[in-house]
CSV table of C-alpha atoms in Angstrom, one decimal:
chain,number,residue,atom,x,y,z
A,1,UNK,CA,-87.8,-108.2,196.8
A,2,UNK,CA,-84.2,-108.1,198.1
A,3,UNK,CA,-81.6,-108.1,195.4
A,4,UNK,CA,-78.9,-110.7,195.7
A,5,UNK,CA,-75.5,-109.5,194.4
A,6,UNK,CA,-73.7,-111.8,191.8
A,7,UNK,CA,-71.0,-114.0,193.2
A,8,UNK,CA,-67.7,-114.0,191.2
A,9,UNK,CA,-65.1,-116.8,191.1
A,10,UNK,CA,-61.7,-115.9,189.4
A,11,UNK,CA,-59.1,-118.3,188.0
A,12,UNK,CA,-55.6,-117.5,186.7
A,13,UNK,CA,-53.6,-114.4,186.1
A,14,UNK,CA,-53.5,-111.0,187.7
A,15,UNK,CA,-55.2,-109.6,184.6
A,16,UNK,CA,-58.1,-111.9,185.1
A,17,UNK,CA,-58.4,-110.9,188.7
A,18,UNK,CA,-58.4,-107.2,187.4
A,19,UNK,CA,-61.3,-107.9,184.9
A,20,UNK,CA,-63.2,-109.9,187.6
A,21,UNK,CA,-63.3,-106.6,189.7
A,22,UNK,CA,-64.4,-104.7,186.6
A,23,UNK,CA,-67.1,-107.3,185.9
A,24,UNK,CA,-68.5,-106.7,189.5
A,25,UNK,CA,-68.9,-103.1,188.8
A,26,UNK,CA,-70.6,-103.7,185.4
A,27,UNK,CA,-72.9,-106.4,186.7
A,28,UNK,CA,-73.9,-104.4,189.8
A,29,UNK,CA,-74.5,-101.2,187.7
A,30,UNK,CA,-76.7,-103.2,185.4
A,31,UNK,CA,-78.7,-104.7,188.3
A,32,UNK,CA,-77.8,-108.4,187.6
A,33,UNK,CA,-79.3,-110.6,190.2
A,34,UNK,CA,-78.8,-114.0,191.7
A,35,UNK,CA,-76.0,-115.0,189.3
A,36,UNK,CA,-72.7,-116.8,189.7
A,37,UNK,CA,-69.8,-115.6,187.3
A,38,UNK,CA,-66.8,-118.0,186.8
A,39,UNK,CA,-63.8,-116.2,185.0
A,40,UNK,CA,-61.7,-119.1,183.6
A,41,UNK,CA,-58.1,-119.5,182.7
A,42,UNK,CA,-56.9,-121.4,179.7
A,43,UNK,CA,-53.1,-121.5,180.3
A,44,UNK,CA,-52.9,-125.3,180.9
A,45,UNK,CA,-55.3,-128.2,180.7
A,46,UNK,CA,-55.2,-128.4,184.4
A,47,UNK,CA,-56.6,-124.8,184.6
A,48,UNK,CA,-59.6,-125.8,182.4
A,49,UNK,CA,-60.2,-128.8,184.5
A,50,UNK,CA,-60.1,-126.8,187.7
A,51,UNK,CA,-62.6,-124.4,186.2
A,52,UNK,CA,-65.0,-127.2,185.4
A,53,UNK,CA,-64.7,-128.5,188.8
A,54,UNK,CA,-65.4,-125.1,190.3
A,55,UNK,CA,-68.5,-124.7,188.0
A,56,UNK,CA,-70.0,-128.0,189.2
A,57,UNK,CA,-69.3,-127.1,192.9
A,58,UNK,CA,-70.9,-123.7,192.5
A,59,UNK,CA,-73.9,-125.2,190.9
A,60,UNK,CA,-74.4,-127.6,193.8
A,61,UNK,CA,-74.0,-124.7,196.2
A,62,UNK,CA,-76.3,-122.4,194.4
A,63,UNK,CA,-78.9,-124.5,192.5
A,64,UNK,CA,-81.2,-121.6,191.7
A,65,UNK,CA,-78.6,-119.1,190.5
A,66,UNK,CA,-77.8,-118.3,186.9
A,67,UNK,CA,-74.4,-119.6,186.1
A,68,UNK,CA,-72.2,-117.4,183.7
A,69,UNK,CA,-68.8,-118.7,182.4
A,70,UNK,CA,-66.4,-116.3,180.8
A,71,UNK,CA,-62.5,-115.7,180.5
A,72,UNK,CA,-59.9,-117.3,178.4
A,73,UNK,CA,-61.1,-120.9,178.5
A,74,UNK,CA,-64.7,-119.7,177.6
A,75,UNK,CA,-63.1,-117.8,174.6
A,76,UNK,CA,-61.0,-120.8,173.3
A,77,UNK,CA,-63.3,-123.6,173.9
A,78,UNK,CA,-67.0,-122.2,174.4
A,79,UNK,CA,-68.5,-125.5,173.4
A,80,UNK,CA,-66.8,-127.3,176.3
A,81,UNK,CA,-68.8,-125.1,178.7
A,82,UNK,CA,-72.0,-124.7,176.8
A,83,UNK,CA,-72.4,-128.5,176.9
A,84,UNK,CA,-72.1,-128.4,180.7
A,85,UNK,CA,-75.7,-128.9,182.2
A,86,UNK,CA,-74.6,-126.5,185.0
A,87,UNK,CA,-73.9,-123.5,182.7
A,88,UNK,CA,-76.6,-121.1,181.6
A,89,UNK,CA,-74.5,-118.6,179.5
A,90,UNK,CA,-71.0,-118.5,178.0
A,91,UNK,CA,-69.3,-115.1,177.4
A,92,UNK,CA,-66.2,-114.3,175.6
A,93,UNK,CA,-63.4,-112.1,176.8
A,94,UNK,CA,-64.7,-109.1,174.6
A,95,UNK,CA,-68.3,-109.5,175.8
A,96,UNK,CA,-67.6,-109.7,179.4
A,97,UNK,CA,-66.1,-106.1,179.4
A,98,UNK,CA,-69.1,-104.7,177.5
A,99,UNK,CA,-71.6,-103.0,179.8
A,100,UNK,CA,-74.4,-103.8,177.3
A,101,UNK,CA,-73.8,-107.5,177.9
A,102,UNK,CA,-74.6,-107.2,181.6
A,103,UNK,CA,-77.6,-104.8,180.9
A,104,UNK,CA,-79.0,-107.5,178.7
A,105,UNK,CA,-78.7,-109.9,181.5
A,106,UNK,CA,-80.3,-108.0,184.2
A,107,UNK,CA,-84.1,-108.8,183.7
A,108,UNK,CA,-84.0,-112.6,183.0
A,109,UNK,CA,-80.9,-114.6,181.8
A,110,UNK,CA,-82.9,-117.3,180.4
A,111,UNK,CA,-85.1,-116.6,177.4
A,112,UNK,CA,-83.8,-113.1,176.7
A,113,UNK,CA,-80.0,-113.8,176.6
A,114,UNK,CA,-78.1,-115.8,174.0
A,115,UNK,CA,-76.6,-118.7,175.7
A,116,UNK,CA,-73.2,-118.4,173.9
A,117,UNK,CA,-71.8,-115.0,173.3
A,118,UNK,CA,-68.3,-115.4,172.0
A,119,UNK,CA,-67.1,-113.4,169.1
A,120,UNK,CA,-63.9,-113.5,167.1
A,121,UNK,CA,-61.3,-112.1,169.6
A,122,UNK,CA,-58.9,-111.5,166.7
A,123,UNK,CA,-61.1,-108.7,165.4
A,124,UNK,CA,-60.7,-106.6,168.5
A,125,UNK,CA,-58.5,-103.6,168.1
A,126,UNK,CA,-58.8,-101.5,171.3
A,127,UNK,CA,-58.4,-102.2,175.0
A,128,UNK,CA,-60.5,-100.2,177.5
A,129,UNK,CA,-58.2,-98.3,179.9
A,130,UNK,CA,-61.0,-96.9,182.1
A,131,UNK,CA,-62.5,-100.0,183.6
A,132,UNK,CA,-61.8,-99.7,187.4
A,133,UNK,CA,-59.8,-97.2,189.5
A,134,UNK,CA,-58.2,-99.6,191.8
A,135,UNK,CA,-57.7,-103.2,192.5
A,136,UNK,CA,-55.9,-105.2,195.2
A,137,UNK,CA,-55.2,-103.8,198.7
A,138,UNK,CA,-55.9,-100.2,199.5
A,139,UNK,CA,-52.1,-99.7,199.2
A,140,UNK,CA,-51.5,-101.1,195.8
A,141,UNK,CA,-53.5,-100.7,192.6
A,142,UNK,CA,-53.2,-102.6,189.4
A,143,UNK,CA,-53.6,-100.7,186.0
A,144,UNK,CA,-54.2,-102.6,182.8
A,145,UNK,CA,-52.2,-100.9,180.0
A,146,UNK,CA,-52.1,-103.7,177.4
A,147,UNK,CA,-54.0,-106.8,176.4
A,148,UNK,CA,-53.5,-109.6,173.8
A,149,UNK,CA,-50.4,-110.9,172.2
A,150,UNK,CA,-48.9,-110.9,168.7
A,151,UNK,CA,-46.5,-113.8,169.4
A,152,UNK,CA,-47.3,-117.5,168.7
A,153,UNK,CA,-45.2,-119.5,171.1
A,154,UNK,CA,-45.8,-123.1,170.4
A,155,UNK,CA,-47.1,-124.1,173.9
A,156,UNK,CA,-49.5,-121.1,174.3
A,157,UNK,CA,-53.2,-120.9,173.8
A,158,UNK,CA,-53.5,-117.4,175.3
A,159,UNK,CA,-53.4,-115.4,172.1
A,160,UNK,CA,-56.5,-117.2,170.9
A,161,UNK,CA,-58.2,-116.3,174.2
A,162,UNK,CA,-56.9,-112.7,174.4
A,163,UNK,CA,-56.5,-111.6,170.8
A,164,UNK,CA,-53.7,-109.6,169.2
A,165,UNK,CA,-51.8,-107.0,171.1
A,166,UNK,CA,-53.5,-103.7,171.8
A,167,UNK,CA,-52.4,-100.9,174.1
A,168,UNK,CA,-54.2,-98.3,176.3
A,169,UNK,CA,-52.9,-94.8,175.2
A,170,UNK,CA,-50.5,-93.2,177.5
A,171,UNK,CA,-52.8,-90.3,178.4
A,172,UNK,CA,-55.5,-92.5,179.5
A,173,UNK,CA,-53.1,-94.5,181.7
A,174,UNK,CA,-51.6,-91.5,183.2
A,175,UNK,CA,-55.1,-89.9,184.1
A,176,UNK,CA,-56.1,-93.1,185.7
A,177,UNK,CA,-52.9,-93.2,187.9
A,178,UNK,CA,-53.4,-89.5,188.9
A,179,UNK,CA,-56.8,-90.5,190.1
A,180,UNK,CA,-55.4,-93.5,192.1
A,181,UNK,CA,-52.8,-91.3,193.7
A,182,UNK,CA,-55.4,-88.8,194.7
A,183,UNK,CA,-57.4,-91.5,196.4
A,184,UNK,CA,-54.5,-92.6,198.4
A,185,UNK,CA,-52.7,-95.4,196.6
A,186,UNK,CA,-49.0,-95.5,197.2
A,187,UNK,CA,-48.1,-98.1,194.6
A,188,UNK,CA,-49.2,-98.8,191.1
A,189,UNK,CA,-48.5,-101.9,189.1
A,190,UNK,CA,-48.7,-101.9,185.3
A,191,UNK,CA,-50.2,-105.1,183.9
A,192,UNK,CA,-50.8,-106.7,180.6
A,193,UNK,CA,-50.7,-110.0,178.8
A,194,UNK,CA,-47.4,-109.0,176.8
A,195,UNK,CA,-46.4,-105.9,178.6
A,196,UNK,CA,-43.2,-105.1,176.6
A,197,UNK,CA,-45.4,-104.9,173.4
A,198,UNK,CA,-47.2,-101.9,174.8
A,199,UNK,CA,-47.3,-99.0,172.3
A,200,UNK,CA,-46.6,-101.0,169.1
A,201,UNK,CA,-50.2,-100.2,167.8
A,202,UNK,CA,-50.2,-96.5,168.9
A,203,UNK,CA,-49.2,-93.6,166.9
A,204,UNK,CA,-45.4,-93.3,166.7
A,205,UNK,CA,-45.1,-96.8,168.2
A,206,UNK,CA,-43.8,-95.7,171.6
A,207,UNK,CA,-42.2,-98.4,173.9
A,208,UNK,CA,-43.0,-99.5,177.4
A,209,UNK,CA,-39.9,-97.4,178.7
A,210,UNK,CA,-41.5,-94.3,177.2
A,211,UNK,CA,-44.7,-95.0,179.2
A,212,UNK,CA,-42.8,-95.7,182.5
A,213,UNK,CA,-40.7,-92.3,182.1
A,214,UNK,CA,-43.9,-90.4,181.3
A,215,UNK,CA,-45.7,-91.7,184.4
A,216,UNK,CA,-42.9,-90.9,186.7
A,217,UNK,CA,-42.6,-87.5,185.3
A,218,UNK,CA,-46.2,-86.5,185.0
A,219,UNK,CA,-47.3,-88.1,188.2
A,220,UNK,CA,-44.6,-86.9,190.6
A,221,UNK,CA,-46.7,-87.7,193.8
A,222,UNK,CA,-46.7,-91.5,192.9
A,223,UNK,CA,-44.4,-93.0,195.5
A,224,UNK,CA,-43.9,-96.4,193.9
A,225,UNK,CA,-44.3,-97.8,190.3
A,226,UNK,CA,-44.0,-101.5,189.6
A,227,UNK,CA,-44.1,-103.4,186.3
A,228,UNK,CA,-45.4,-107.0,186.1
A,229,UNK,CA,-44.3,-109.8,183.8
A,230,UNK,CA,-42.0,-108.6,180.9
A,231,UNK,CA,-40.2,-110.3,177.9
A,232,UNK,CA,-36.7,-109.4,178.6
A,233,UNK,CA,-35.6,-109.5,174.8
A,234,UNK,CA,-38.1,-106.6,174.2
A,235,UNK,CA,-36.9,-104.3,176.9
A,236,UNK,CA,-36.0,-100.8,175.3
A,237,UNK,CA,-33.4,-98.2,176.2
A,238,UNK,CA,-35.8,-95.9,178.0
A,239,UNK,CA,-36.8,-98.8,180.4
A,240,UNK,CA,-33.2,-99.5,181.1
A,241,UNK,CA,-32.7,-95.9,181.8
A,242,UNK,CA,-35.7,-95.8,184.2
A,243,UNK,CA,-34.1,-98.9,185.9
A,244,UNK,CA,-30.8,-97.1,186.3
A,245,UNK,CA,-32.1,-93.6,187.4
A,246,UNK,CA,-35.7,-93.8,188.8
A,247,UNK,CA,-35.7,-94.9,192.4
A,248,UNK,CA,-39.6,-94.9,192.3
A,249,UNK,CA,-39.5,-97.8,189.8
A,250,UNK,CA,-39.3,-100.8,192.0
A,251,UNK,CA,-36.2,-103.2,191.6
A,252,UNK,CA,-38.2,-106.4,190.9
A,253,UNK,CA,-38.8,-107.8,187.4
A,254,UNK,CA,-40.8,-110.9,186.6
A,255,UNK,CA,-39.4,-112.4,183.4
A,256,UNK,CA,-41.1,-114.6,180.8
A,257,UNK,CA,-38.0,-117.0,180.3
A,258,UNK,CA,-39.7,-120.3,179.9
A,259,UNK,CA,-36.6,-122.3,179.5
A,260,UNK,CA,-32.8,-122.4,179.6
A,261,UNK,CA,-31.9,-124.4,176.5
A,262,UNK,CA,-31.4,-122.9,173.1
A,263,UNK,CA,-33.0,-125.7,171.2
A,264,UNK,CA,-36.1,-125.8,173.4
A,265,UNK,CA,-36.4,-122.1,173.1
A,266,UNK,CA,-36.5,-122.4,169.3
A,267,UNK,CA,-39.0,-125.2,169.6
A,268,UNK,CA,-41.1,-122.9,171.7
A,269,UNK,CA,-40.7,-120.1,169.1
A,270,UNK,CA,-39.3,-117.8,171.8
A,271,UNK,CA,-37.5,-114.6,170.7
A,272,UNK,CA,-34.5,-115.0,173.0
A,273,UNK,CA,-31.6,-117.5,173.6
A,274,UNK,CA,-30.3,-118.4,177.2
A,275,UNK,CA,-27.3,-115.9,176.7
A,276,UNK,CA,-29.8,-113.2,176.0
A,277,UNK,CA,-31.5,-113.8,179.3
A,278,UNK,CA,-28.2,-114.1,181.2
A,279,UNK,CA,-26.9,-110.7,179.7
A,280,UNK,CA,-30.1,-108.9,180.5
A,281,UNK,CA,-30.1,-109.9,184.1
A,282,UNK,CA,-26.5,-109.0,184.5
A,283,UNK,CA,-26.9,-105.6,182.9
A,284,UNK,CA,-30.1,-104.7,184.8
A,285,UNK,CA,-28.4,-105.6,188.1
A,286,UNK,CA,-25.4,-103.5,187.1
A,287,UNK,CA,-27.7,-100.5,186.9
A,288,UNK,CA,-29.6,-101.5,189.9
A,289,UNK,CA,-27.6,-103.6,192.4
A,290,UNK,CA,-30.8,-104.3,194.5
A,291,UNK,CA,-32.7,-105.8,191.6
A,292,UNK,CA,-34.4,-109.2,192.1
A,293,UNK,CA,-36.0,-111.4,189.4
A,294,UNK,CA,-38.8,-113.7,189.3
A,295,UNK,CA,-39.4,-115.9,186.1
A,296,UNK,CA,-41.7,-118.3,184.5
A,297,UNK,CA,-40.2,-121.7,183.7
A,298,UNK,CA,-41.7,-124.8,182.0
A,299,UNK,CA,-40.5,-128.2,183.1
A,300,UNK,CA,-40.8,-131.1,180.7
A,301,UNK,CA,-41.5,-129.3,177.3
A,302,UNK,CA,-41.8,-132.0,174.5
A,303,UNK,CA,-38.4,-133.2,173.4
A,304,UNK,CA,-36.7,-132.0,176.6
A,305,UNK,CA,-33.6,-134.3,177.3
A,306,UNK,CA,-31.9,-134.5,180.6
A,307,UNK,CA,-29.1,-132.2,179.3
A,308,UNK,CA,-31.6,-129.7,178.1
A,309,UNK,CA,-33.3,-129.7,181.5
A,310,UNK,CA,-30.0,-129.2,183.1
A,311,UNK,CA,-29.5,-126.0,181.1
A,312,UNK,CA,-32.9,-124.7,182.5
A,313,UNK,CA,-31.9,-125.7,186.1
A,314,UNK,CA,-28.5,-123.9,185.6
A,315,UNK,CA,-30.3,-120.8,184.5
A,316,UNK,CA,-31.8,-120.3,187.9
A,317,UNK,CA,-28.2,-119.6,189.3
A,318,UNK,CA,-26.7,-118.0,186.1
A,319,UNK,CA,-29.7,-115.3,186.1
A,320,UNK,CA,-29.8,-115.3,189.9
A,321,UNK,CA,-33.6,-115.8,189.8
A,322,UNK,CA,-35.3,-115.6,193.2
A,323,UNK,CA,-39.1,-116.0,192.7
A,324,UNK,CA,-39.9,-118.9,190.3
A,325,UNK,CA,-43.2,-119.8,188.8
A,326,UNK,CA,-42.7,-123.4,187.7
A,327,UNK,CA,-45.2,-124.9,185.2
A,328,UNK,CA,-45.1,-128.7,184.5
A,329,UNK,CA,-45.8,-128.8,180.8
A,330,UNK,CA,-49.2,-130.0,179.8
A,331,UNK,CA,-50.4,-130.0,176.2
A,332,UNK,CA,-53.0,-127.6,175.0
A,333,UNK,CA,-55.1,-128.8,172.0
A,334,UNK,CA,-54.7,-126.6,169.1
A,335,UNK,CA,-51.1,-125.6,169.8
A,336,UNK,CA,-48.0,-126.8,167.7
A,337,UNK,CA,-46.3,-128.1,170.9
A,338,UNK,CA,-49.1,-130.6,171.5
A,339,UNK,CA,-48.1,-132.5,168.4
A,340,UNK,CA,-44.4,-132.8,169.5
A,341,UNK,CA,-42.9,-135.9,171.1
A,342,UNK,CA,-43.9,-135.7,174.8
A,343,UNK,CA,-41.8,-136.2,177.8
A,344,UNK,CA,-42.8,-138.9,180.3
A,345,UNK,CA,-45.3,-137.5,182.9
A,346,UNK,CA,-43.5,-138.9,185.8
A,347,UNK,CA,-40.2,-137.3,184.6
A,348,UNK,CA,-42.0,-133.9,184.1
A,349,UNK,CA,-43.2,-134.0,187.8
A,350,UNK,CA,-39.6,-134.8,188.9
A,351,UNK,CA,-38.1,-131.9,186.8
A,352,UNK,CA,-40.7,-129.4,188.1
A,353,UNK,CA,-39.9,-130.6,191.7
A,354,UNK,CA,-36.2,-130.0,191.1
A,355,UNK,CA,-36.9,-126.4,189.7
A,356,UNK,CA,-39.1,-125.7,192.7
A,357,UNK,CA,-36.3,-126.8,195.0
A,358,UNK,CA,-33.9,-124.6,193.3
A,359,UNK,CA,-36.3,-121.7,193.6
A,360,UNK,CA,-36.8,-122.4,197.4
A,361,UNK,CA,-33.0,-122.4,197.8
A,362,UNK,CA,-32.8,-119.0,196.0
A,363,UNK,CA,-35.6,-117.5,198.1
A,364,UNK,CA,-33.7,-118.6,201.4
A,365,UNK,CA,-30.6,-117.1,200.1
A,366,UNK,CA,-32.3,-113.8,199.3
A,367,UNK,CA,-34.0,-113.7,202.7
A,368,UNK,CA,-30.8,-114.4,204.6
A,369,UNK,CA,-29.0,-111.6,202.7
A,370,UNK,CA,-31.6,-109.0,203.9
A,371,UNK,CA,-30.9,-109.4,207.7
A,372,UNK,CA,-29.7,-106.1,209.2
A,373,UNK,CA,-30.7,-104.1,206.0
A,374,UNK,CA,-33.2,-101.3,206.1
A,375,UNK,CA,-36.1,-101.4,203.7
A,376,UNK,CA,-39.0,-99.2,202.8
A,377,UNK,CA,-42.0,-101.4,203.3
A,378,UNK,CA,-45.5,-100.7,201.9
A,379,UNK,CA,-48.0,-102.0,204.5
A,380,UNK,CA,-50.7,-104.2,203.0
A,381,UNK,CA,-52.3,-104.7,206.5
A,382,UNK,CA,-51.3,-103.7,210.0
A,383,UNK,CA,-48.8,-106.6,210.3
A,384,UNK,CA,-47.6,-107.4,206.8
A,385,UNK,CA,-46.1,-105.3,203.9
A,386,UNK,CA,-43.7,-105.7,201.0
A,387,UNK,CA,-40.2,-104.4,200.4
A,388,UNK,CA,-39.2,-102.8,197.2
A,389,UNK,CA,-38.3,-106.2,195.9
A,390,UNK,CA,-41.9,-107.5,196.6
A,391,UNK,CA,-40.7,-109.6,199.6
A,392,UNK,CA,-43.2,-110.0,202.4
A,393,UNK,CA,-42.2,-108.5,205.8
A,394,UNK,CA,-44.1,-109.4,208.9
A,395,UNK,CA,-44.1,-107.2,212.0
A,396,UNK,CA,-44.8,-108.1,215.7
A,397,UNK,CA,-46.6,-104.8,216.4
A,398,UNK,CA,-49.3,-102.8,214.4
A,399,UNK,CA,-48.1,-100.5,211.6
A,400,UNK,CA,-50.0,-97.9,209.6
A,401,UNK,CA,-51.8,-99.8,206.9
A,402,UNK,CA,-51.3,-98.6,203.2
A,403,UNK,CA,-48.3,-96.4,204.3
A,404,UNK,CA,-44.6,-96.8,203.4
A,405,UNK,CA,-42.6,-97.2,206.6
A,406,UNK,CA,-38.8,-97.6,207.0
A,407,UNK,CA,-38.1,-100.9,208.8
A,408,UNK,CA,-34.9,-102.8,209.8
A,409,UNK,CA,-35.0,-106.5,208.9
A,410,UNK,CA,-34.2,-108.8,211.8
A,411,UNK,CA,-34.4,-112.2,210.2
A,412,UNK,CA,-36.9,-114.4,208.3
A,413,UNK,CA,-39.5,-117.1,209.0
A,414,UNK,CA,-40.6,-119.3,206.2
A,415,UNK,CA,-40.7,-117.1,203.0
A,416,UNK,CA,-41.2,-113.9,205.0
A,417,UNK,CA,-38.8,-111.5,206.4
A,418,UNK,CA,-39.3,-110.2,210.0
A,419,UNK,CA,-39.0,-106.7,211.3
């Protein structure tokens, strides 16, 4: 009888996508057959709604397959998915990364497998660092170095889906990156839930900057190192030194800013104020003039007034943010913010649209400024690559895939540069 490989549907963040790739390897190694796996996101109520919608569609399309739901939404509200007629098994975020879980599912999901396998995520103290040796394009690999979060922002459910912060030891990270470079990857991206908390649970409590400097020193053949979303208030001296002195560390930082008004930041239980964000952006750009920033910003957080929102909007210019991820606020049950006085839904949409428009203007400004400049572009396919600042560049002739090429920018079309 021919085996049917499991079908995977991923929702949410880059880390979820990384873990979906790891689950594919675990499920295939265990011989799991004729199964659908949905890896959910819990960051907003809309994300949970989309996961449920996806589950219903997948069941209609694959009526005879065993349907497994996992991820952050499955961890935070397992009963929601266990009650769905379409769902056979619910797995927590720890269970989905356990090879034994998939081995237990291989012969017959129904009858031999507990329908809900979700343990206390807060009891987890380690993060595996050896899950997969590459994910993404053949040019860029993502390496998970941290999971979980020790902070309790009032709007965020993610710590209850991911657990407390835990780090992959530097030696394990470096060995993995060496393997990736040996197999031809030209760029590695460090990823995690709260990346700047890396090392706090390791002996000697090293900082993220220590890890970055060690990677660049001990893997000299790695052409490009990139770090994903960070909390700017937690950036350490060594990371600032790396920004200033290491050309192989890419000049693009995605910042978890969330808002531009001090009162809202306090109500969010963030650890920075607006001036902290502005000062960081100014200092990093002094050290690296070609630095670009992305940022997460929430529109319509409870109690947000017009003046408070105006401070958020002004932050886009004051920090010179280029790539915005705008989130219209939606309450997550179980979070303190869900009990705060809400902003009118129509107003939230208007404010989110205004932020997105400001972001679009910033992208256009960035793209126009690149005309005539020369960039080193990492080719993701034969016609598209990315600059050091992660800006897409399209070519009108084939280029060597997965290689870094030097290209002069001729202009832009849409949100892409041309060369």
